[in-house]
Short mmCIF file of C-alpha atoms and ligand atoms in Angstrom, two decimals:
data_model
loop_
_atom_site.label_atom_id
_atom_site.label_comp_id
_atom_site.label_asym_id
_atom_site.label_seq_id
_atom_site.Cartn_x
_atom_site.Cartn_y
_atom_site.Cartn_z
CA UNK A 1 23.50 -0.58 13.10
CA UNK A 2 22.31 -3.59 11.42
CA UNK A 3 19.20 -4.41 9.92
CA UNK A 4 17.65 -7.70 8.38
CA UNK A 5 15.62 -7.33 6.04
CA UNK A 6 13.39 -10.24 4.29
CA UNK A 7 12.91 -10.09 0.42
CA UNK A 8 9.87 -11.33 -1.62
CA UNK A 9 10.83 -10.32 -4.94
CA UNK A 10 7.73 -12.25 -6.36
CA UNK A 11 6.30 -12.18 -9.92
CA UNK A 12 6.24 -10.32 -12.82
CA UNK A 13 8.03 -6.96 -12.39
CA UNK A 14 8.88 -7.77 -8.87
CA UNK A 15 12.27 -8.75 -9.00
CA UNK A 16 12.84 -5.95 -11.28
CA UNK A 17 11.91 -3.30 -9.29
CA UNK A 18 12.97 -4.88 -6.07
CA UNK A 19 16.25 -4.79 -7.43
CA UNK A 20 16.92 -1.29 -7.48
CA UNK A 21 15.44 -0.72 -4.54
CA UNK A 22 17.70 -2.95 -2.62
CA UNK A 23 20.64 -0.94 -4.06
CA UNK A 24 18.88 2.30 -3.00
CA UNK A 25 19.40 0.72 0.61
CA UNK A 26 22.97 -0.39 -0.12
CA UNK A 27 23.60 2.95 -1.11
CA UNK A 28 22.11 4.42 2.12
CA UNK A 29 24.06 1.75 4.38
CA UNK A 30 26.99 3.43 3.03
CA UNK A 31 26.26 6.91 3.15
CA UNK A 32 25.11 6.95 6.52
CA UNK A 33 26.36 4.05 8.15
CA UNK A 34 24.18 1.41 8.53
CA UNK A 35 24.21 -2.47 7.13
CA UNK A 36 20.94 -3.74 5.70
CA UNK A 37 21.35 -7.59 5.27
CA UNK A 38 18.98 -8.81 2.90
CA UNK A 39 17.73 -12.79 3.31
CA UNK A 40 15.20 -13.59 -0.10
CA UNK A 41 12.05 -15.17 0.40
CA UNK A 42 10.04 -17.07 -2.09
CA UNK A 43 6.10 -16.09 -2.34
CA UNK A 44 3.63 -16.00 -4.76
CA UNK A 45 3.76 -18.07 -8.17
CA UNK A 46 7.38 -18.38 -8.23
CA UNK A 47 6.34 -20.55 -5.02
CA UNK A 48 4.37 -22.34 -6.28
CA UNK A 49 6.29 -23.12 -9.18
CA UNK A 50 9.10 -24.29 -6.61
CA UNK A 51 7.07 -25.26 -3.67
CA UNK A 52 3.83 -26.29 -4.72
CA UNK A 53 2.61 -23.65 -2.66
CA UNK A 54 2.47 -19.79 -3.17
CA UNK A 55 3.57 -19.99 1.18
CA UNK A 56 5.78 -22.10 2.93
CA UNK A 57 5.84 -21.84 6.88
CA UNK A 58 9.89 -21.45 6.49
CA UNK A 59 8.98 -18.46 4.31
CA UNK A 60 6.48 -16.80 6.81
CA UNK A 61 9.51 -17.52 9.68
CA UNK A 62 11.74 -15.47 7.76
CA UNK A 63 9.78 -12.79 7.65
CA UNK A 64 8.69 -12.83 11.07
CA UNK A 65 12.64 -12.68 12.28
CA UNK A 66 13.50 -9.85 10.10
CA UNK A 67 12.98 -6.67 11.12
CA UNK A 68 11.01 -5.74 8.24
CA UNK A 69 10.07 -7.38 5.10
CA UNK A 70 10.55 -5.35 1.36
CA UNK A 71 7.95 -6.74 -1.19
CA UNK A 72 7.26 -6.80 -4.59
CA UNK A 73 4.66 -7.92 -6.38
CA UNK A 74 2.81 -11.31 -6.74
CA UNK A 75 0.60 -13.14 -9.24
CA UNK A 76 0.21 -13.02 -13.04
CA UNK A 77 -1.62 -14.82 -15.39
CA UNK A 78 0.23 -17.90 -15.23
CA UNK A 79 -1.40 -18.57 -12.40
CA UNK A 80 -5.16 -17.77 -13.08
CA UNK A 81 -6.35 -21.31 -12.96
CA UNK A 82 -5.17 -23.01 -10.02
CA UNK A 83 -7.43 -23.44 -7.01
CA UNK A 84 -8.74 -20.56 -4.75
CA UNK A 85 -6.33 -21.44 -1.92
CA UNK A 86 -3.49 -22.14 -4.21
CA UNK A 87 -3.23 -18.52 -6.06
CA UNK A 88 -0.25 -16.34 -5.38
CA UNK A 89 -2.40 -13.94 -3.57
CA UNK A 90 -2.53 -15.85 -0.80
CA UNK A 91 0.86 -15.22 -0.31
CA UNK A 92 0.56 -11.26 0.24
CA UNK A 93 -2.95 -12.33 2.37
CA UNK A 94 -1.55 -15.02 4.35
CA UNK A 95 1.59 -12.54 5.18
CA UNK A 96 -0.56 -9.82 6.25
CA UNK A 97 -2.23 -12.26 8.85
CA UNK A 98 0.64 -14.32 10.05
CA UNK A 99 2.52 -10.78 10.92
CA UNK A 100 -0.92 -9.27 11.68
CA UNK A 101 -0.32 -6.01 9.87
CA UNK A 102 -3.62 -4.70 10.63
CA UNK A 103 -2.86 -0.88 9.75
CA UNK A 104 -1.77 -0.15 5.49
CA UNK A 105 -0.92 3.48 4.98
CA UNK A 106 -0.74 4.71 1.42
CA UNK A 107 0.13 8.05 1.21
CA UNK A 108 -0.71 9.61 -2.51
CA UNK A 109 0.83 12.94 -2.94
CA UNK A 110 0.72 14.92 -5.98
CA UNK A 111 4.30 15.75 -7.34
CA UNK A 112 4.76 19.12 -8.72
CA UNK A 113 6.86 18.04 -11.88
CA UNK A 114 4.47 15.51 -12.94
CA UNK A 115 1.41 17.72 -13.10
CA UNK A 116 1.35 16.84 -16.88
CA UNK A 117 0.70 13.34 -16.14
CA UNK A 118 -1.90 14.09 -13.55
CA UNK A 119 -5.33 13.16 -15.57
CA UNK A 120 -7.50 15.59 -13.56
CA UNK A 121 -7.83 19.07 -14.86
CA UNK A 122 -5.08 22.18 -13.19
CA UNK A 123 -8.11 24.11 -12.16
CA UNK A 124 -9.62 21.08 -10.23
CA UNK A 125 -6.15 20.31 -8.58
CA UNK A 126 -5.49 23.53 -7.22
CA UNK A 127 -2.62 23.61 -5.53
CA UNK A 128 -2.09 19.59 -5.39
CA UNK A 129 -3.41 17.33 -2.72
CA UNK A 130 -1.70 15.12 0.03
CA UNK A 131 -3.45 12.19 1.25
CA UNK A 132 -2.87 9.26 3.18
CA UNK A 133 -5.31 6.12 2.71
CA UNK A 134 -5.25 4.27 5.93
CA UNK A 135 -6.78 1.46 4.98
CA UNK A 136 -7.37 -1.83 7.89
CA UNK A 137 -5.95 -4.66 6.61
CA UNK A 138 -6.40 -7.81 8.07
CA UNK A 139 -10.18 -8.47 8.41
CA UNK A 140 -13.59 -6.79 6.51
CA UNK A 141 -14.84 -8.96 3.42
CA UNK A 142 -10.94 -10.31 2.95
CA UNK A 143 -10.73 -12.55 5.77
CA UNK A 144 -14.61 -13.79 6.64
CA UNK A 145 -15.64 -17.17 5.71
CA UNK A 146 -15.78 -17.71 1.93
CA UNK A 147 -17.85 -20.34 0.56
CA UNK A 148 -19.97 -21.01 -2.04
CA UNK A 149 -23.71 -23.38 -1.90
CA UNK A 150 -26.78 -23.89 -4.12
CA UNK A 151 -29.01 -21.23 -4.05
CA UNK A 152 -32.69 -22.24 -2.71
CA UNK A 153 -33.94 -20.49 -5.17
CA UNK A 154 -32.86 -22.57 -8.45
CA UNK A 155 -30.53 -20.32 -9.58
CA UNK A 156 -27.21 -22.34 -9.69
CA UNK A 157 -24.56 -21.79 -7.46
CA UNK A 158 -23.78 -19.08 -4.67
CA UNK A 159 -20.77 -17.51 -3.89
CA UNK A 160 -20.54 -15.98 -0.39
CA UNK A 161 -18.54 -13.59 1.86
CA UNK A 162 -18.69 -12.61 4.92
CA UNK A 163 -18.06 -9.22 5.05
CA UNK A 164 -17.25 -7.78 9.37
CA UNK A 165 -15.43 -5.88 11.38
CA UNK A 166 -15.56 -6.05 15.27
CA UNK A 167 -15.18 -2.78 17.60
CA UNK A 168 -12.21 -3.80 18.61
CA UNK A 169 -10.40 -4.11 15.03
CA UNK A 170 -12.05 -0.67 14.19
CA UNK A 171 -10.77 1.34 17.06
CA UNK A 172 -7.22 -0.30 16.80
CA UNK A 173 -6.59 1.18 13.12
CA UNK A 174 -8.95 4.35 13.90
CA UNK A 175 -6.40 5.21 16.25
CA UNK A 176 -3.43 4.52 13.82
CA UNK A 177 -5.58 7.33 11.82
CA UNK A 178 -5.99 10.08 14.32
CA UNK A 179 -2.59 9.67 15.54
CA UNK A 180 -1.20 10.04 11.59
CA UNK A 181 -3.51 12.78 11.36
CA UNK A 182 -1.84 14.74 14.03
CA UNK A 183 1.40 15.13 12.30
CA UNK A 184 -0.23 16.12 9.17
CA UNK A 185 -3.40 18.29 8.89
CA UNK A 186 -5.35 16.86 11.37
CA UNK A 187 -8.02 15.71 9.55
CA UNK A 188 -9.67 12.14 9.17
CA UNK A 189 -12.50 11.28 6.47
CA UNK A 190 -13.50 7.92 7.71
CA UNK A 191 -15.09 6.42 4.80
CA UNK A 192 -18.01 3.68 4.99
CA UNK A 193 -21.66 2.57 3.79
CA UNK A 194 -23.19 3.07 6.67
CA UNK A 195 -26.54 3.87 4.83
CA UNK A 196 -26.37 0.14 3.87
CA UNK A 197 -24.02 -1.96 5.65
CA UNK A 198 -24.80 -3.05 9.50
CA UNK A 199 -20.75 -3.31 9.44
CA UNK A 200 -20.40 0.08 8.48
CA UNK A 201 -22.77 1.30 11.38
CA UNK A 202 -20.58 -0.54 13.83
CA UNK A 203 -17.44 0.83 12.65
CA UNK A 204 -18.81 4.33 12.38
CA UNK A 205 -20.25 4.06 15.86
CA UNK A 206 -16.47 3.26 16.92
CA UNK A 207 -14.93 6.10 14.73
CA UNK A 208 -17.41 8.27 16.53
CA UNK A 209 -16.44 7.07 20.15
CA UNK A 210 -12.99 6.87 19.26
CA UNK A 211 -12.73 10.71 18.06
CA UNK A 212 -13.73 11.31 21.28
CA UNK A 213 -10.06 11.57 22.51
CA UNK A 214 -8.80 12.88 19.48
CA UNK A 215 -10.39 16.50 20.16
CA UNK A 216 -7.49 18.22 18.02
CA UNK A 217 -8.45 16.06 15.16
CA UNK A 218 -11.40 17.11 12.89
CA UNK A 219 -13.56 14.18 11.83
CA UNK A 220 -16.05 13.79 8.70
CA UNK A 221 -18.12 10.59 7.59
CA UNK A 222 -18.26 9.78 3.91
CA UNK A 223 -19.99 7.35 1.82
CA UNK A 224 -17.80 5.32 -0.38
CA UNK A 225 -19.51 5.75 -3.40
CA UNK A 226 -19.36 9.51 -2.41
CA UNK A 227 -15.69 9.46 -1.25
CA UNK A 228 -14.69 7.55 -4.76
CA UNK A 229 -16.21 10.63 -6.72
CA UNK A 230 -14.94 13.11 -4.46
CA UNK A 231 -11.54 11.35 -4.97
CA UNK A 232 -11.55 13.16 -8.56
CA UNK A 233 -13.98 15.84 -8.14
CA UNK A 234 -11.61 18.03 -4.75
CA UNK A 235 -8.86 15.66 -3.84
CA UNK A 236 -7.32 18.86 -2.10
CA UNK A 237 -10.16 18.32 0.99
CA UNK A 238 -8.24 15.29 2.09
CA UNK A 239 -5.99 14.43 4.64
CA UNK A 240 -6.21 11.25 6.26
CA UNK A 241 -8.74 8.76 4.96
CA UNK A 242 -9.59 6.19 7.38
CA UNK A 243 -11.44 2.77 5.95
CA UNK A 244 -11.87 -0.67 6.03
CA UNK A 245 -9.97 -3.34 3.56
CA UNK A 246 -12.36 -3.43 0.55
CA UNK A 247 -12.84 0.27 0.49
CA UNK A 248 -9.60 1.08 0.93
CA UNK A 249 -8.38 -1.41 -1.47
CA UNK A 250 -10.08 0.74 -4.41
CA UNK A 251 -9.98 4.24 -3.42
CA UNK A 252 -6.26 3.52 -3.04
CA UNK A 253 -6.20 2.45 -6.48
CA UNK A 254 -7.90 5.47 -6.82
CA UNK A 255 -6.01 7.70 -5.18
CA UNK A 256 -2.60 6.46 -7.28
CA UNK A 257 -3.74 6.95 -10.49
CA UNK A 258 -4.57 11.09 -9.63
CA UNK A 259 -0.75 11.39 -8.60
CA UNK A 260 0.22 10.40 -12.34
CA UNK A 261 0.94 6.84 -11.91
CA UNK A 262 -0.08 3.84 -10.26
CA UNK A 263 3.91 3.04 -10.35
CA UNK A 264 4.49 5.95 -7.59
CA UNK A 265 2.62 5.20 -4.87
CA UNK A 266 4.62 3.05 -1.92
CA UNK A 267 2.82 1.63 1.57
CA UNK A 268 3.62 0.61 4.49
CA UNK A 269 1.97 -2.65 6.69
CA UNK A 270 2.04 -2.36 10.09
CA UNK A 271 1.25 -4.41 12.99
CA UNK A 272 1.09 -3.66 16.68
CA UNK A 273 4.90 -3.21 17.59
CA UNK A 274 5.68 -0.96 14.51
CA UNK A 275 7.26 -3.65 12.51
CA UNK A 276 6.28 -3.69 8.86
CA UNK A 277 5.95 -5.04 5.35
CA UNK A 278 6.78 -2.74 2.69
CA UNK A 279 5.33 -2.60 -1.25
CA UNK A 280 4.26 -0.96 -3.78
CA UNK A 281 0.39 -0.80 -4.17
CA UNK A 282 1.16 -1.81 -7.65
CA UNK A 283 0.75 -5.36 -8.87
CA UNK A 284 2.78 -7.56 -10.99
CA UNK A 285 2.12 -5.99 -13.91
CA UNK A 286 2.90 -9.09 -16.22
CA UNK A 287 2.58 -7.17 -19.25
CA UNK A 288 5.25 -5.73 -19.04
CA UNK A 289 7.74 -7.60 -17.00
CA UNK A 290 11.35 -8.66 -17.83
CA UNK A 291 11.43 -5.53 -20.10
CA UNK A 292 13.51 -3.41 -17.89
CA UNK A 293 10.82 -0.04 -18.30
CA UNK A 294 9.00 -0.62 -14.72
CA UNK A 295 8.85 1.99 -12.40
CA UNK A 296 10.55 1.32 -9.40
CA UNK A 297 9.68 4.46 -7.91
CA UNK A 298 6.86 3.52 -5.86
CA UNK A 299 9.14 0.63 -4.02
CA UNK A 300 12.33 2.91 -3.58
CA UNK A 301 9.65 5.37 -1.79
CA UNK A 302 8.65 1.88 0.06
CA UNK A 303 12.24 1.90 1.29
CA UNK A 304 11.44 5.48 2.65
CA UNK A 305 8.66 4.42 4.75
CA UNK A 306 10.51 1.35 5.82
CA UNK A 307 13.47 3.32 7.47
CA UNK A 308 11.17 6.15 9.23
CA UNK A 309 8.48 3.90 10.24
CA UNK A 310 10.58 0.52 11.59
CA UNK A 311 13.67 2.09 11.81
CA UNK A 312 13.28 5.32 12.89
CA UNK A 313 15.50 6.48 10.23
CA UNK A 314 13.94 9.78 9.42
CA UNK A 315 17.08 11.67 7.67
CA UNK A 316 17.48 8.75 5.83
CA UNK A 317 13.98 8.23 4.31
CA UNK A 318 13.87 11.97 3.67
CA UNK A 319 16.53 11.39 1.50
CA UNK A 320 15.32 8.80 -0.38
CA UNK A 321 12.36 11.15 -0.96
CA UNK A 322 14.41 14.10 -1.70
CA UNK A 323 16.25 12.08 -4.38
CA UNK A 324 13.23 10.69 -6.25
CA UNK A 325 11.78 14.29 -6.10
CA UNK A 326 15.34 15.40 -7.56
CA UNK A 327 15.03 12.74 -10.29
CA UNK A 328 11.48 13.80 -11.25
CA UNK A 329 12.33 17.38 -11.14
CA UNK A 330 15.14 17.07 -13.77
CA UNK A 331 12.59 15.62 -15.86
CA UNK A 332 13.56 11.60 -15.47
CA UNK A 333 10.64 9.61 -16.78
CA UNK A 334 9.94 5.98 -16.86
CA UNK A 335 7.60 5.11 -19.63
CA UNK A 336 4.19 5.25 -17.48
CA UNK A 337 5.33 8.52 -16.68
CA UNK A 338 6.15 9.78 -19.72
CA UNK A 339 3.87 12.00 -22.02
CA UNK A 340 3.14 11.02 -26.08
CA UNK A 341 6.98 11.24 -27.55
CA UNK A 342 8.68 12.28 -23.97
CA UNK A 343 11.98 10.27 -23.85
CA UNK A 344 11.44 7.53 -20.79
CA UNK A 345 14.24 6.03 -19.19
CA UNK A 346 14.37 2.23 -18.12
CA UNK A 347 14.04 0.92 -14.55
CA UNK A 348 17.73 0.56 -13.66
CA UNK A 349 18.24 3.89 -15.08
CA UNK A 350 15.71 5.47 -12.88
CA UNK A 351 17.44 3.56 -10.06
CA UNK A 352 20.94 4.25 -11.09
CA UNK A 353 19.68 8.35 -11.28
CA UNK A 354 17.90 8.19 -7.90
CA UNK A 355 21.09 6.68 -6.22
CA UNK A 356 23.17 9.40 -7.79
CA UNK A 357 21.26 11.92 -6.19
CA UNK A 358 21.87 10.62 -2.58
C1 IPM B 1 -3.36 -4.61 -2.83
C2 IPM B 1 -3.73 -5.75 -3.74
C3 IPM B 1 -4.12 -6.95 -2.90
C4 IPM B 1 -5.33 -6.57 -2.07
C5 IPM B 1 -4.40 -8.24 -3.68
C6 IPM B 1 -3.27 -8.59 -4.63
C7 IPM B 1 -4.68 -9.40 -2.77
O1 IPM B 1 -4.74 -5.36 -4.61
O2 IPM B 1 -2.43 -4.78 -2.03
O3 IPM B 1 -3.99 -3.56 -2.91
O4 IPM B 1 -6.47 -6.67 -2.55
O5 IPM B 1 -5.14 -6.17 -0.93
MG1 MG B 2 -5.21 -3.28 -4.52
#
């Protein structure tokens, strides 16, 4: 079979790590017999640097006829200065709407063989943790009306935004979460400030009625502030956390970093008919960029999610998975990875020793 597949490389490391991952694919096509055609899409800086925008309508129809879109990374300091509705974000946001991927699942696992690079003490860990962030993403504070005024009070200038969520957009990815909870551990910690928020009341009235016919499911309410510290305190007592945009933005951030690396952790955007966008949760990291020692395991692991999710490819992406595990298990490290004085290997290596292993 043949899939397309639209590619933002983007900024920074993007290209970098997209790179390999496309050749992950290639190397899947060919194993199993399937053609992935890629078609590259400009987004972010380096389209603003050629457009004048960082999203051109031709770019957003290109990834609406592909099947599914592979992403890097966007932004960088280049960039820092130019208007609000000019910055290379806007590129990732203005995707997210235009395909209306509404439901971002990060899943955060703790590998075995990278305990050492796991920042939270053995005894806390336990046996490890598996969690999947199922974060909504195309409304909360994001996508309100942003503004700033004078303040009537004297004091200068205002920034505002809006932060809601309607019943409707909360039940849609609430669902996404029980039914992801199902397969796993059946579990969902829906995570709000409903001791605060009038948004968070609404959307943990509609968790609440939603659970309803879910009865296989447990559910639990947590605070974010609570949730973030019980993130590092017993990461073990989560399954699937279920939350709006801004929370889930950090506690996936969160979430990464207790797996090792940010550099690990892939996601998946979906919208109502399964297709997807697929990226790391990492940014563009322009630090380091065009130095070949990115990890590019968190978008190979994208690829994963790609082929079971809008593809239905599920001995495919298990093989993906079972080749980074292979690659971490032999004790391949890219430099984020690696402990004080371990021996790290450079992107394309990692790639080249993850498509060895398939
Ligand atoms: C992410 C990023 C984006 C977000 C930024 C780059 C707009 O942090 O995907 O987590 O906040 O959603
Ligand atoms: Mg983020």
């Amino acid at each position: 079979m043949k899939y397309q597949i639209a590619v933002v490389k983007g900024d920074g490391i993007g290209p970098e790590i997209v790179t390999e991952a496309m050749a992950v694919l290639e190397k899947v096509g060919r194993k199993f017999g399937h053609e992935f055609a890629f078609q590259q899409v400009l987004a972010g800086g380096c389209s603003i640097d050629a457009h004048g925008v960082p999203l051109t309508e031709e770019a957003i129809q290109t990834c609406k006829a592909a099947d599914s879109v592979l992403l890097g990374a966007v932004g960088g300091p280049k960039w820092d200065n130019v208007p609000s509705e000019k910055r290379p974000e806007k590129a990732l946001l203005g995707l997210r709407a235009a395909l209306g991927l509404f439901a971002n699942l990060r899943p955060a696992q703790m590998h075995k063989a990278l305990s050492a690079a796991c920042p939270i003490k053995p005894e806390i860990i336990g046996d490890g943790f598996d969690i999947l962030v199922c974060r909504e993403l195309t409304g909360d504070v994001y996508f309100g009306a942003h503004g700033r005024r004078e303040s009537d009070k004297g004091w200068g200038v205002v920034g505002y935004d809006d932060m809601n969520y309607s019943a409707f957009e909360v039940e849609r990815i609430a669902r996404r979460a029980f039914e992801m909870a199902r397969v796993r551990s059946k579990k969902v910690t829906s995570v709000d400030k409903a001791n605060v928020l009038e948004t968070s009341r609404v959307w943990r009235e509609t968790v609440t009625r939603v659970a309803a016919d879910y009865p296989d499911v447990e559910l639990g309410h947590m605070y974010v502030d609570n949730a973030a510290m019980q993130l590092v305190h017993n990461p073990g007592q989560f399954d699937v956390i279920l939350t709006g945009n801004l929370f889930g933005d950090i506690l996936s951030d969160e979430a990464s970093m207790i797996t090792g690396s940010i550099g690990m952790l892939p996601s998946a955007s979906l919208n109502e008919s399964g297709r997807g966008m697929y990226e790391p949760i990492h940014g563009s990291a322009p630090d380091i960029a065009g130095q070949g020692i990115a990890n590019p395991i968190a978008t190979i692991l994208s690829c994963a999610m790609m082929l079971r999710y809008s593809f239905g490819l599920k001995a495919e992406a298990d093989a993906i998975e079972a080749a980074v595990e292979k690659a971490l298990d032999d004790g391949h490290r890219t430099r984020d990875l690696a402990t004080p004085g371990e021996k790290a290997v450079s992107t394309h290596e990692m790639g080249e020793i993850i498509r060895g292993n398939l």
